[in-house]
mmCIF file of C-alpha atoms in Angstrom:
data_model
loop_
_atom_site.group_PDB
_atom_site.id
_atom_site.type_symbol
_atom_site.label_atom_id
_atom_site.label_comp_id
_atom_site.label_asym_id
_atom_site.label_seq_id
_atom_site.Cartn_x
_atom_site.Cartn_y
_atom_site.Cartn_z
ATOM 1 C CA UNK A 60 -0.066 -0.109 0.077
ATOM 2 C CA UNK A 61 2.867 2.289 0.795
ATOM 3 C CA UNK A 62 4.844 1.383 -2.126
ATOM 4 C CA UNK A 63 1.667 2.320 -4.290
ATOM 5 C CA UNK A 64 1.000 5.294 -2.646
ATOM 6 C CA UNK A 65 4.621 6.467 -3.413
ATOM 7 C CA UNK A 66 4.597 5.507 -7.047
ATOM 8 C CA UNK A 67 1.515 7.662 -7.457
ATOM 9 C CA UNK A 68 3.168 10.886 -6.063
ATOM 10 C CA UNK A 69 6.162 10.061 -8.181
ATOM 11 C CA UNK A 70 3.959 10.174 -11.221
ATOM 12 C CA UNK A 71 2.174 13.306 -10.093
ATOM 13 C CA UNK A 72 5.380 14.923 -9.822
ATOM 14 C CA UNK A 73 6.743 13.862 -13.062
ATOM 15 C CA UNK A 74 3.333 15.194 -14.725
ATOM 16 C CA UNK A 75 3.744 18.344 -13.047
ATOM 17 C CA UNK A 76 7.457 18.883 -14.391
ATOM 18 C CA UNK A 77 6.249 17.816 -17.953
ATOM 19 C CA UNK A 78 3.354 20.513 -17.877
ATOM 20 C CA UNK A 79 6.103 23.122 -16.637
ATOM 21 C CA UNK A 80 8.578 22.267 -19.118
ATOM 22 C CA UNK A 81 5.998 22.241 -21.840
ATOM 23 C CA UNK A 82 4.456 26.191 -20.728
ATOM 24 C CA UNK A 83 8.189 27.205 -20.352
ATOM 25 C CA UNK A 84 8.738 25.760 -24.079
ATOM 26 C CA UNK A 85 5.709 27.592 -25.215
ATOM 27 C CA UNK A 86 6.419 30.899 -23.688
ATOM 28 C CA UNK A 87 9.978 30.618 -24.970
ATOM 29 C CA UNK A 88 9.256 30.268 -28.525
ATOM 30 C CA UNK A 89 10.605 33.383 -30.301
ATOM 31 C CA UNK A 90 7.433 35.269 -29.612
ATOM 32 C CA UNK A 91 5.847 34.285 -32.476
ATOM 33 C CA UNK A 92 2.576 33.312 -30.602
ATOM 34 C CA UNK A 93 2.161 37.142 -29.954
ATOM 35 C CA UNK A 94 2.309 38.047 -33.559
ATOM 36 C CA UNK A 95 -0.970 38.153 -35.644
ATOM 37 C CA UNK A 96 0.091 37.394 -39.193
ATOM 38 C CA UNK A 97 3.620 36.762 -38.720
ATOM 39 C CA UNK A 98 5.903 34.003 -37.606
ATOM 40 C CA UNK A 99 9.634 34.244 -36.522
ATOM 41 C CA UNK A 100 11.796 31.558 -37.750
ATOM 42 C CA UNK A 101 13.140 29.710 -34.659
ATOM 43 C CA UNK A 102 16.716 30.988 -36.166
ATOM 44 C CA UNK A 103 17.896 33.280 -38.413
ATOM 45 C CA UNK A 104 19.238 31.699 -41.687
ATOM 46 C CA UNK A 105 22.121 33.385 -43.807
ATOM 47 C CA UNK A 106 20.823 33.615 -47.621
ATOM 48 C CA UNK A 107 23.200 32.449 -50.211
ATOM 49 C CA UNK A 108 25.219 34.878 -52.360
ATOM 50 C CA UNK A 109 23.235 36.265 -55.143
ATOM 51 C CA UNK A 110 23.635 38.700 -57.755
ATOM 52 C CA UNK A 111 20.433 40.204 -58.983
ATOM 53 C CA UNK A 112 19.835 43.819 -60.912
ATOM 54 C CA UNK A 113 17.466 46.475 -59.652
ATOM 55 C CA UNK A 114 15.237 48.854 -61.676
ATOM 56 C CA UNK A 115 17.990 51.307 -62.084
ATOM 57 C CA UNK A 116 20.226 48.760 -63.759
ATOM 58 C CA UNK A 117 22.529 48.746 -60.760
ATOM 59 C CA UNK A 118 23.753 45.550 -59.045
ATOM 60 C CA UNK A 119 21.766 44.036 -56.087
ATOM 61 C CA UNK A 120 23.426 41.284 -54.017
ATOM 62 C CA UNK A 121 23.535 40.573 -50.293
ATOM 63 C CA UNK A 122 25.319 43.704 -49.428
ATOM 64 C CA UNK A 123 22.494 45.497 -50.040
ATOM 65 C CA UNK A 124 20.067 43.883 -47.460
ATOM 66 C CA UNK A 125 22.725 45.018 -44.684
ATOM 67 C CA UNK A 126 22.010 47.689 -42.451
ATOM 68 C CA UNK A 127 18.148 47.781 -42.842
ATOM 69 C CA UNK A 128 15.047 45.300 -42.285
ATOM 70 C CA UNK A 129 13.908 44.226 -45.811
ATOM 71 C CA UNK A 130 10.221 43.096 -46.555
ATOM 72 C CA UNK A 131 10.641 40.856 -49.807
ATOM 73 C CA UNK A 132 7.572 40.258 -51.816
ATOM 74 C CA UNK A 133 7.850 37.814 -54.874
ATOM 75 C CA UNK A 134 5.824 38.266 -58.184
ATOM 76 C CA UNK A 135 5.842 39.789 -61.612
ATOM 77 C CA UNK A 136 4.647 42.971 -63.268
ATOM 78 C CA UNK A 137 2.164 41.134 -65.229
ATOM 79 C CA UNK A 138 0.390 39.557 -62.264
ATOM 80 C CA UNK A 139 -3.378 40.247 -62.558
ATOM 81 C CA UNK A 140 -4.341 39.912 -58.640
ATOM 82 C CA UNK A 141 -2.054 39.217 -55.594
ATOM 83 C CA UNK A 142 1.091 41.389 -56.759
ATOM 84 C CA UNK A 143 -0.931 44.764 -57.175
ATOM 85 C CA UNK A 144 -2.839 43.864 -53.992
ATOM 86 C CA UNK A 145 -0.137 43.311 -52.052
ATOM 87 C CA UNK A 146 2.373 46.109 -53.345
ATOM 88 C CA UNK A 147 -0.484 48.489 -52.442
ATOM 89 C CA UNK A 148 -1.048 47.240 -48.839
ATOM 90 C CA UNK A 149 2.772 47.787 -48.499
ATOM 91 C CA UNK A 150 2.445 51.184 -50.391
ATOM 92 C CA UNK A 151 -0.029 52.128 -47.523
ATOM 93 C CA UNK A 152 1.858 50.754 -44.650
ATOM 94 C CA UNK A 153 5.249 52.158 -45.581
ATOM 95 C CA UNK A 154 5.115 55.186 -43.944
ATOM 96 C CA UNK A 155 4.291 53.524 -40.706
ATOM 97 C CA UNK A 156 6.815 50.914 -41.426
ATOM 98 C CA UNK A 157 9.562 53.160 -42.090
ATOM 99 C CA UNK A 158 9.131 55.854 -39.342
ATOM 100 C CA UNK A 159 12.678 55.085 -38.437
ATOM 101 C CA UNK A 160 13.999 54.999 -42.005
ATOM 102 C CA UNK A 161 14.997 51.417 -41.286
ATOM 103 C CA UNK A 162 12.766 49.265 -43.543
ATOM 104 C CA UNK A 163 13.182 48.847 -47.474
ATOM 105 C CA UNK A 164 10.326 47.224 -49.702
ATOM 106 C CA UNK A 165 11.809 44.962 -52.285
ATOM 107 C CA UNK A 166 9.474 43.566 -55.236
ATOM 108 C CA UNK A 167 11.323 40.374 -56.271
ATOM 109 C CA UNK A 168 10.466 39.852 -60.143
ATOM 110 C CA UNK A 169 10.437 35.948 -61.303
ATOM 111 C CA UNK A 170 9.949 36.929 -64.465
ATOM 112 C CA UNK A 171 13.160 38.220 -66.098
ATOM 113 C CA UNK A 172 11.958 37.514 -69.827
ATOM 114 C CA UNK A 173 9.576 40.379 -69.592
ATOM 115 C CA UNK A 174 10.154 42.319 -66.626
ATOM 116 C CA UNK A 175 13.163 44.729 -67.695
ATOM 117 C CA UNK A 176 14.671 47.327 -65.847
ATOM 118 C CA UNK A 177 12.630 50.021 -67.459
ATOM 119 C CA UNK A 178 9.475 47.917 -66.712
ATOM 120 C CA UNK A 179 10.362 47.348 -63.303
ATOM 121 C CA UNK A 180 11.064 50.902 -62.691
ATOM 122 C CA UNK A 181 7.840 51.862 -63.810
ATOM 123 C CA UNK A 182 5.916 49.158 -61.836
ATOM 124 C CA UNK A 183 7.739 50.255 -58.601
ATOM 125 C CA UNK A 184 7.430 53.774 -58.801
ATOM 126 C CA UNK A 185 3.751 53.453 -59.380
ATOM 127 C CA UNK A 186 3.302 52.123 -56.024
ATOM 128 C CA UNK A 187 6.039 53.849 -53.957
ATOM 129 C CA UNK A 188 9.191 55.931 -55.182
ATOM 130 C CA UNK A 189 11.292 54.355 -52.600
ATOM 131 C CA UNK A 190 10.313 50.531 -53.435
ATOM 132 C CA UNK A 191 13.034 48.443 -55.030
ATOM 133 C CA UNK A 192 12.552 46.240 -57.790
ATOM 134 C CA UNK A 193 14.968 43.428 -58.536
ATOM 135 C CA UNK A 194 15.250 40.366 -61.044
ATOM 136 C CA UNK A 195 17.704 38.041 -62.473
ATOM 137 C CA UNK A 196 18.400 34.829 -64.185
ATOM 138 C CA UNK A 197 16.471 31.828 -63.177
ATOM 139 C CA UNK A 198 19.650 29.997 -62.050
ATOM 140 C CA UNK A 199 20.167 32.843 -58.929
ATOM 141 C CA UNK A 200 16.267 33.208 -58.626
ATOM 142 C CA UNK A 201 15.646 29.756 -57.889
ATOM 143 C CA UNK A 202 18.644 29.399 -55.486
ATOM 144 C CA UNK A 203 17.378 32.588 -53.614
ATOM 145 C CA UNK A 204 13.437 31.935 -53.536
ATOM 146 C CA UNK A 205 14.169 28.357 -52.175
ATOM 147 C CA UNK A 206 16.552 30.109 -49.292
ATOM 148 C CA UNK A 207 13.836 32.438 -48.440
ATOM 149 C CA UNK A 208 11.169 29.510 -48.232
ATOM 150 C CA UNK A 209 9.299 30.744 -51.612
ATOM 151 C CA UNK A 210 8.392 28.853 -54.602
ATOM 152 C CA UNK A 211 7.341 30.055 -58.293
ATOM 153 C CA UNK A 212 6.374 27.969 -61.783
ATOM 154 C CA UNK A 213 5.794 29.126 -65.222
ATOM 155 C CA UNK A 214 2.186 28.420 -66.467
ATOM 156 C CA UNK A 215 1.225 28.219 -69.900
ATOM 157 C CA UNK A 216 3.081 28.483 -73.348
ATOM 158 C CA UNK A 217 3.423 31.895 -75.462
ATOM 159 C CA UNK A 218 3.750 35.420 -74.759
ATOM 160 C CA UNK A 219 0.976 35.587 -72.315
ATOM 161 C CA UNK A 220 2.084 32.885 -69.713
ATOM 162 C CA UNK A 221 1.475 33.622 -66.293
ATOM 163 C CA UNK A 222 3.371 32.550 -63.126
ATOM 164 C CA UNK A 223 2.175 30.838 -59.982
ATOM 165 C CA UNK A 224 4.081 32.147 -57.056
ATOM 166 C CA UNK A 225 4.077 32.354 -53.173
ATOM 167 C CA UNK A 226 1.831 35.395 -51.718
ATOM 168 C CA UNK A 227 3.994 35.561 -48.159
ATOM 169 C CA UNK A 228 6.175 38.528 -47.367
ATOM 170 C CA UNK A 229 9.692 37.638 -46.036
ATOM 171 C CA UNK A 230 11.519 39.447 -43.375
ATOM 172 C CA UNK A 231 15.044 40.044 -43.877
ATOM 173 C CA UNK A 232 16.841 41.344 -40.725
ATOM 174 C CA UNK A 233 19.592 43.974 -40.738
ATOM 175 C CA UNK A 234 22.331 41.323 -40.925
ATOM 176 C CA UNK A 235 20.920 39.940 -44.102
ATOM 177 C CA UNK A 236 19.036 37.102 -42.696
ATOM 178 C CA UNK A 237 16.033 35.380 -43.120
ATOM 179 C CA UNK A 238 14.301 36.000 -40.008
ATOM 180 C CA UNK A 239 10.634 36.369 -40.060
ATOM 181 C CA UNK A 240 7.411 35.713 -42.705
ATOM 182 C CA UNK A 241 4.194 37.333 -43.249
ATOM 183 C CA UNK A 242 1.611 34.889 -44.504
ATOM 184 C CA UNK A 243 -2.125 35.716 -45.790
ATOM 185 C CA UNK A 244 -5.037 34.920 -43.105
ATOM 186 C CA UNK A 245 -8.504 34.617 -43.708
ATOM 187 C CA UNK A 246 -11.314 35.461 -41.756
ATOM 188 C CA UNK A 247 -13.670 32.719 -43.331
ATOM 189 C CA UNK A 248 -15.521 35.343 -45.289
ATOM 190 C CA UNK A 249 -12.845 36.744 -47.606
ATOM 191 C CA UNK A 250 -9.851 35.663 -49.514
ATOM 192 C CA UNK A 251 -6.665 35.095 -47.220
ATOM 193 C CA UNK A 252 -4.931 38.291 -47.168
ATOM 194 C CA UNK A 253 -2.071 40.296 -45.020
ATOM 195 C CA UNK A 254 -4.036 42.903 -43.443
ATOM 196 C CA UNK A 255 -2.181 46.202 -43.008
ATOM 197 C CA UNK A 256 -2.837 46.884 -39.458
ATOM 198 C CA UNK A 257 -1.596 43.436 -38.448
ATOM 199 C CA UNK A 258 1.536 43.912 -40.732
ATOM 200 C CA UNK A 259 2.453 46.935 -39.164
ATOM 201 C CA UNK A 260 1.957 46.000 -35.721
ATOM 202 C CA UNK A 261 3.814 42.507 -36.128
ATOM 203 C CA UNK A 262 6.656 44.471 -37.615
ATOM 204 C CA UNK A 263 7.048 46.756 -34.649
ATOM 205 C CA UNK A 264 7.302 43.532 -32.444
ATOM 206 C CA UNK A 265 9.914 41.925 -34.401
ATOM 207 C CA UNK A 266 11.972 44.886 -34.467
ATOM 208 C CA UNK A 267 11.101 45.553 -30.623
ATOM 209 C CA UNK A 268 12.173 42.036 -29.599
ATOM 210 C CA UNK A 269 15.145 41.877 -32.156
#
């Protein structure tokens, strides 16, 4: 009887410890639970070396991600829906996102055949004159998008082909590392989207916790 009682006590103590460890693990999970539409990766990840070209015809590489928070959105200028919607949202949120002049928005085109520097310049400037637009050879784009955790694929033949692509926004830290991601969410009544206020508040938390 005494032995059974001691076993029961040990089991209760063990369960209590397990619950405590679970609780501590949840609260210590890089603060992602506090974010509305974003997720902070468990560990920042350095991006592989890449060489792209921006809308001014200038080289764009890893060095141009240093010193600022970068919000990277993947798409193409002929995109009929997701790209203009997301770029409009970023333009609306940009004044609050960039209050400390510490954020840059980068439109990463995965359609280099059609998105020339001139076309990228017109596209980026339409949404905001501070926005960057970059592209490069598919060999560079495939490697970079994989490292960002994003994907794209060409759909259809002929000049009117489309591009299926990720709709998330990846956050790059001032050290040039993949740090977080914003993903579209649905309220059950509309198509999934990244809401501006959630984006602004989540980015504020990310920078505060960095």
